GROMACS .gro file of C-alpha atoms in nm:
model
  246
    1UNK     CA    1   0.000   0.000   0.000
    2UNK     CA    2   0.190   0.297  -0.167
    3UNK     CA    3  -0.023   0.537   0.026
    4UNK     CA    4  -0.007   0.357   0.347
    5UNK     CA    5   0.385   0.388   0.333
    6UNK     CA    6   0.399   0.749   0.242
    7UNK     CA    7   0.182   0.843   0.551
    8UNK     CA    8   0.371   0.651   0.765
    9UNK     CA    9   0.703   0.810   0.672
   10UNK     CA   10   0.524   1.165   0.678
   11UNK     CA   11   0.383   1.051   1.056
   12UNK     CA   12   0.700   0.905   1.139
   13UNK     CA   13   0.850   1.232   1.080
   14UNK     CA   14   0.613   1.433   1.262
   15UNK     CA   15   0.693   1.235   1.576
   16UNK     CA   16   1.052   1.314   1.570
   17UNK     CA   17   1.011   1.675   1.552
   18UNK     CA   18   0.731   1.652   1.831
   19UNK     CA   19   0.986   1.454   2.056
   20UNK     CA   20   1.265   1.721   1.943
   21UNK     CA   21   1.057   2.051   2.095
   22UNK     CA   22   0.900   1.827   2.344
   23UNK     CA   23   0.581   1.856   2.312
   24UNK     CA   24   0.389   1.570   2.480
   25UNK     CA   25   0.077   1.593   2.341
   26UNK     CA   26   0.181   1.580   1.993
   27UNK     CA   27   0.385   1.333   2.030
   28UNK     CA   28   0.094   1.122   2.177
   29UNK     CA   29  -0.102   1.175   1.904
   30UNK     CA   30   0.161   1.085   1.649
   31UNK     CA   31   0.208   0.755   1.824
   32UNK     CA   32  -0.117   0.667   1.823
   33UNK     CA   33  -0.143   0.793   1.417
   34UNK     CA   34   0.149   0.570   1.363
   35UNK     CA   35  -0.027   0.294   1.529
   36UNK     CA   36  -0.346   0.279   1.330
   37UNK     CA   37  -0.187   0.332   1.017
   38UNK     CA   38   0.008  -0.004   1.073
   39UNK     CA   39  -0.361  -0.152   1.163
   40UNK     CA   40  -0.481  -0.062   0.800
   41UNK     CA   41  -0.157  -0.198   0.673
   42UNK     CA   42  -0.226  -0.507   0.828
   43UNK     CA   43  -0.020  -0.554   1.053
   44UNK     CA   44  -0.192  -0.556   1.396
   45UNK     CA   45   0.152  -0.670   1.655
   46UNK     CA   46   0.335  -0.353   1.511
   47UNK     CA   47   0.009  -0.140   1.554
   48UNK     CA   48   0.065  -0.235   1.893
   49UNK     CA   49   0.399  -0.173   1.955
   50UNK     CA   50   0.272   0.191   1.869
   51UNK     CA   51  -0.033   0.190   2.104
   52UNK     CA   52   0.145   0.020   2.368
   53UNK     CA   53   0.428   0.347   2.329
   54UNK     CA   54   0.118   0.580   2.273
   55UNK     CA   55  -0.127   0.507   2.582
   56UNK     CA   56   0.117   0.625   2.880
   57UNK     CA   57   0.264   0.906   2.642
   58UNK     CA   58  -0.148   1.031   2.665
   59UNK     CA   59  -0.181   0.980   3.061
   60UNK     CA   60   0.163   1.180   3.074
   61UNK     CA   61   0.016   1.436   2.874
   62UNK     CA   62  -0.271   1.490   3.075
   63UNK     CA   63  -0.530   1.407   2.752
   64UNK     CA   64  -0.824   1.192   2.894
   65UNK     CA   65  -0.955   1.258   2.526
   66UNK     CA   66  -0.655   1.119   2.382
   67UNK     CA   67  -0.635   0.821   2.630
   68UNK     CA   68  -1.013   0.681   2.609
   69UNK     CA   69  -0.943   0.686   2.205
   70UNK     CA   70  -0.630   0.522   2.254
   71UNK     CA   71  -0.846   0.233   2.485
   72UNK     CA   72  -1.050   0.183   2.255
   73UNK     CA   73  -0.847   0.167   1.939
   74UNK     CA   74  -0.628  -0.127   2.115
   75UNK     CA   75  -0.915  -0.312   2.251
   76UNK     CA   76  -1.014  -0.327   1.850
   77UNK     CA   77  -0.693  -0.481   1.728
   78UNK     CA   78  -0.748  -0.721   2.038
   79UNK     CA   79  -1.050  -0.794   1.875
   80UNK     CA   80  -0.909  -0.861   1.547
   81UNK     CA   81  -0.668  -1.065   1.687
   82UNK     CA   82  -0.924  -1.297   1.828
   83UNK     CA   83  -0.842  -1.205   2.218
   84UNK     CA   84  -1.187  -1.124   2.386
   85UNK     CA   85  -1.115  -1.092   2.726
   86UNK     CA   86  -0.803  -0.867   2.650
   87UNK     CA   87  -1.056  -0.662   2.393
   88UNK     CA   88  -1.302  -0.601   2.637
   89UNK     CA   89  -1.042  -0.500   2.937
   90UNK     CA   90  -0.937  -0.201   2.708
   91UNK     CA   91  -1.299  -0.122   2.619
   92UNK     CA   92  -1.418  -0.145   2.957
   93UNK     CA   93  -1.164   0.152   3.031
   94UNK     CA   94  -1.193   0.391   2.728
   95UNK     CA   95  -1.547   0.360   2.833
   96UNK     CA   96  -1.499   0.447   3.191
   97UNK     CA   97  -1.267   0.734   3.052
   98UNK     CA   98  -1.541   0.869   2.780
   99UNK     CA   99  -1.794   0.834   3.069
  100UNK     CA  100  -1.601   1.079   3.356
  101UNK     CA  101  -1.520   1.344   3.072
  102UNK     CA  102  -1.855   1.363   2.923
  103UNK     CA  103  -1.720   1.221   2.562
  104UNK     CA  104  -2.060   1.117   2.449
  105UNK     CA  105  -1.928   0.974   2.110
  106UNK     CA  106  -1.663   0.787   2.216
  107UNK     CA  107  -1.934   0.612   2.503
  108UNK     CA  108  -2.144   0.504   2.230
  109UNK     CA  109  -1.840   0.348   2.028
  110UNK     CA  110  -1.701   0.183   2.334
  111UNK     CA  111  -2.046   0.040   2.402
  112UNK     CA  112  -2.097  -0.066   2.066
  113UNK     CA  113  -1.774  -0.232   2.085
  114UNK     CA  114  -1.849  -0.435   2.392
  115UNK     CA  115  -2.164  -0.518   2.252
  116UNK     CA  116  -2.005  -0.699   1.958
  117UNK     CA  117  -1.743  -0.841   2.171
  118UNK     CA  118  -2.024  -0.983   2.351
  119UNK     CA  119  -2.198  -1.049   2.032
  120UNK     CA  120  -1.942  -1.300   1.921
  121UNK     CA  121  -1.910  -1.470   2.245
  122UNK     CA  122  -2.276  -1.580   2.225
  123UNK     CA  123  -2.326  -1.379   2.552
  124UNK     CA  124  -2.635  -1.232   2.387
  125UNK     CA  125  -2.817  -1.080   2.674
  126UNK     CA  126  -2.486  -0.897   2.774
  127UNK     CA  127  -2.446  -0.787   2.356
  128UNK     CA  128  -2.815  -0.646   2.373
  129UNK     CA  129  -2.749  -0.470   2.641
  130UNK     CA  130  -2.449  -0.253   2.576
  131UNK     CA  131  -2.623  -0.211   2.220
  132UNK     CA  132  -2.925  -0.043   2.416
  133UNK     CA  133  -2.716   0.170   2.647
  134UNK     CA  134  -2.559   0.323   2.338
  135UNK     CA  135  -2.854   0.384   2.155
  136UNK     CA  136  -2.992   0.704   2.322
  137UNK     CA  137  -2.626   0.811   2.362
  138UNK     CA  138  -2.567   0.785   1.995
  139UNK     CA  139  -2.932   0.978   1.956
  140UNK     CA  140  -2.863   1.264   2.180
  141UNK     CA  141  -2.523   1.315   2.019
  142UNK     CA  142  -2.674   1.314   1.682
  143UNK     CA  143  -2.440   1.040   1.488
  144UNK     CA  144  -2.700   0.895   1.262
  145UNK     CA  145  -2.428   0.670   1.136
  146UNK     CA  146  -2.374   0.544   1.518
  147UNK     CA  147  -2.784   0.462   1.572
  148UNK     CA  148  -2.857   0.280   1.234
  149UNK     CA  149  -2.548   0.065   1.335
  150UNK     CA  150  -2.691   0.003   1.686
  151UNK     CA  151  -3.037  -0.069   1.574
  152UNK     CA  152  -2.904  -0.353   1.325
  153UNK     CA  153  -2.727  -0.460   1.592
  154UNK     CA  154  -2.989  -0.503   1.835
  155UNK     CA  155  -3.196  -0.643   1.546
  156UNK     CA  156  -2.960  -0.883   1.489
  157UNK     CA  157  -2.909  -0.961   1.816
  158UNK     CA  158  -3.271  -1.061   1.846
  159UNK     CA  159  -3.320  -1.232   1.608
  160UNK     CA  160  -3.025  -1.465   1.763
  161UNK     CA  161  -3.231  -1.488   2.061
  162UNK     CA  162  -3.482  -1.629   1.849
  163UNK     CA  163  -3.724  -1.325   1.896
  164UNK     CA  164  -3.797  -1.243   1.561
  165UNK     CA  165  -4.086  -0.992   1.592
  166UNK     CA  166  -3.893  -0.804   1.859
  167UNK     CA  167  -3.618  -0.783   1.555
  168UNK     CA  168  -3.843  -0.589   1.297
  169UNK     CA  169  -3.884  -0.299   1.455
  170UNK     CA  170  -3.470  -0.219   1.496
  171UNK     CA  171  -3.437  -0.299   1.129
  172UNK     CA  172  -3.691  -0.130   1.023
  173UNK     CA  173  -3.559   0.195   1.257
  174UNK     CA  174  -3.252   0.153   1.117
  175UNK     CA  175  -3.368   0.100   0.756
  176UNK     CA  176  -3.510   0.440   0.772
  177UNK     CA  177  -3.207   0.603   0.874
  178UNK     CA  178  -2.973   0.416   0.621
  179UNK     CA  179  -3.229   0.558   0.348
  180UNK     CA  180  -3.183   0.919   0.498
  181UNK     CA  181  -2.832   0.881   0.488
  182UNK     CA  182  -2.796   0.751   0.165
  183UNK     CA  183  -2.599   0.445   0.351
  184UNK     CA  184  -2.685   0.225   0.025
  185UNK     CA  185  -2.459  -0.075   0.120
  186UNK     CA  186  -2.619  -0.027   0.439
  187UNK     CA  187  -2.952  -0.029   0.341
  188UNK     CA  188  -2.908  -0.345   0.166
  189UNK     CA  189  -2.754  -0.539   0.459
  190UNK     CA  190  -3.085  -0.433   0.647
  191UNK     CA  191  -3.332  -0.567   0.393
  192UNK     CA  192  -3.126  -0.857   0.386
  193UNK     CA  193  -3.195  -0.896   0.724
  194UNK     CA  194  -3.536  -0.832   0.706
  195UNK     CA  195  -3.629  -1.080   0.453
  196UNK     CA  196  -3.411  -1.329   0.674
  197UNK     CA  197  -3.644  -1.245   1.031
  198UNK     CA  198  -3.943  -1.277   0.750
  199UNK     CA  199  -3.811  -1.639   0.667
  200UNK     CA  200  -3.820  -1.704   0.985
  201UNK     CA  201  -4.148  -1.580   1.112
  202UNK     CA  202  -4.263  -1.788   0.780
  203UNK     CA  203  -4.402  -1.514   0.597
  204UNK     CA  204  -4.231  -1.662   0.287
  205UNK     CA  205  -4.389  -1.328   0.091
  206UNK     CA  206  -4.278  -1.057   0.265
  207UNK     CA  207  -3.910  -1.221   0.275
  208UNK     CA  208  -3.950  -1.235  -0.083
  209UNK     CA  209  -4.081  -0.838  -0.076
  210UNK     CA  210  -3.760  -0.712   0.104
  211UNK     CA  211  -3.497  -0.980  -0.046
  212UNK     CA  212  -3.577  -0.852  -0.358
  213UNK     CA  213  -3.561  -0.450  -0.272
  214UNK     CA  214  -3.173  -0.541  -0.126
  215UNK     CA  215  -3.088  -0.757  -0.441
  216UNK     CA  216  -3.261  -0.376  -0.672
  217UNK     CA  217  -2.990  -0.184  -0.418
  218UNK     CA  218  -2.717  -0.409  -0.443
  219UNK     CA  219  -2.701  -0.446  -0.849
  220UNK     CA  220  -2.685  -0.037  -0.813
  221UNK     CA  221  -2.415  -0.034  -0.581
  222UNK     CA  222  -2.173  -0.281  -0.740
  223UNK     CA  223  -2.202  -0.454  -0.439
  224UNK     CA  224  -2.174  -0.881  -0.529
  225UNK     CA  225  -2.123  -1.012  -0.194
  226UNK     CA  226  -2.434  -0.878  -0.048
  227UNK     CA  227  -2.613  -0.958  -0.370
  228UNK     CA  228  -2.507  -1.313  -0.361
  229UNK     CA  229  -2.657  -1.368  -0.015
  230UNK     CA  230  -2.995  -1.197  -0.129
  231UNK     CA  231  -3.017  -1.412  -0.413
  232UNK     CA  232  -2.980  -1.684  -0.218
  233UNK     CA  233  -3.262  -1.561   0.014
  234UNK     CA  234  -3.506  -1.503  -0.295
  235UNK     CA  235  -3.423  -1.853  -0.423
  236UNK     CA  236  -3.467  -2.061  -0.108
  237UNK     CA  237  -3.838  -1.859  -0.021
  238UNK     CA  238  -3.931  -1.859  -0.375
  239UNK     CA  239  -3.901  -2.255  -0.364
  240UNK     CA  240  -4.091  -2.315   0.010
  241UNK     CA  241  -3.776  -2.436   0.145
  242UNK     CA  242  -3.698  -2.409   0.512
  243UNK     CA  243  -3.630  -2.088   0.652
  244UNK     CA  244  -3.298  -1.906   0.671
  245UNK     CA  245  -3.070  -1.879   0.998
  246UNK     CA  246  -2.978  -1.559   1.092
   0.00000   0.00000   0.00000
């Protein structure tokens, strides 16, 4: 990744001359920058070499800010690295960080996070209900982004639970929002999972109805994973065959 390289060189850079004038703060900051552009490289240990150099650089700073975004960017690469427990230790404190300084985004992204955390542990009840302490946090901060992703999740999270008509009205909350927002990809990952809860419930039509309003989306956005899967969902209710998992 040409571009990845040339912004690390440029960050790499920056830090020097922020450890020449000594200036903590920036220095922090370029740490952590240095960090997450190894993460979209790919490479998650060096990432957190950087994070690892970046989080008491923050506290020594004095930026809560800094350090609660710091948290919650190493809990992630936890996560991709398949280490739950380690994930949600990090989480747990950029949320208790966010919390005391009143950083009402970064609460709603830390709760998000433990929810999926959760969410993949098959500890649903815990998932669903991180996903439903960030919800009003994400509405009273206005990220519209933040609450369509929370009401798939709890959606989703639902339907896991087996409670299928509970699911509808997330997705159908969130739906509306991805629409407003012109999320298209978006929108058609939540008829897709609309038609699926449909499937379920045995209304073979209405799955039919919403798998094929994704598969219109999908064909418009280029997007062939997604339209593979609601293909598949049109075929299997078109025939009367059992209905999908979720």
């Amino acid at each position: 990744d040409t571009w990845g390289k040339k912004a690390l060189d440029f960050v790499l850079q920056a830090l020097e001359i922020q450890r020449a004038v000594h200036e903590r703060v920036g220095e922090a900051r370029a740490l952590n920058n240095i960090a997450m552009i190894y993460e979209n490289l790919g490479d998650p240990q060096k990432a957190l070499e950087y994070f690892d150099q970046a989080l008491p650089a923050m506290r020594a700073a004095g930026d809560a800010g800094g350090e609660a975004v710091t948290l919650n960017n190493i809990g992630m690469v936890y996560g991709v690295l398949n280490e739950p427990e380690k994930a949600l230790d990090y989480f747990n404190q950029g949320l208790a960080i966010a919390h005391t300084i009143g950083d009402r985004d970064h609460e709603a992204l830390s709760l998000t996070n433990i929810g999926e955390i959760y969410s993949m542990a098959g500890k649903l009840e815990q998932a669903l209900d991180r996903f439903n302490q960030g919800l009003p946090i994400a509405r009273a901060v206005g990220d519209r982004a933040a609450e369509g992703q929370l009401l798939i999740h709890i959606g989703e999270t639902y339907a896991k639970l087996g409670r299928g008509n509970d699911a509808l009205d997330p997705f159908n909350q969130a739906l509306s929002i991805l629409r407003q927002t012109r999320d298209r990809d978006g929108e058609t990952m939540a008829l897709n999972d609309l038609g699926k809860v449909y499937s379920i419930l045995g209304d073979k039509q209405k799955a039919v109805e919403y798998f094929a309003q994704g598969l219109a989306v999908a064909v418009q956005v280029h997007n062939p994973l997604i339209e593979a899967a609601l293909c598949h969902g049109l075929m299997l209710n078109e025939q009367e065959n059992p209905p999908l998992s979720i």
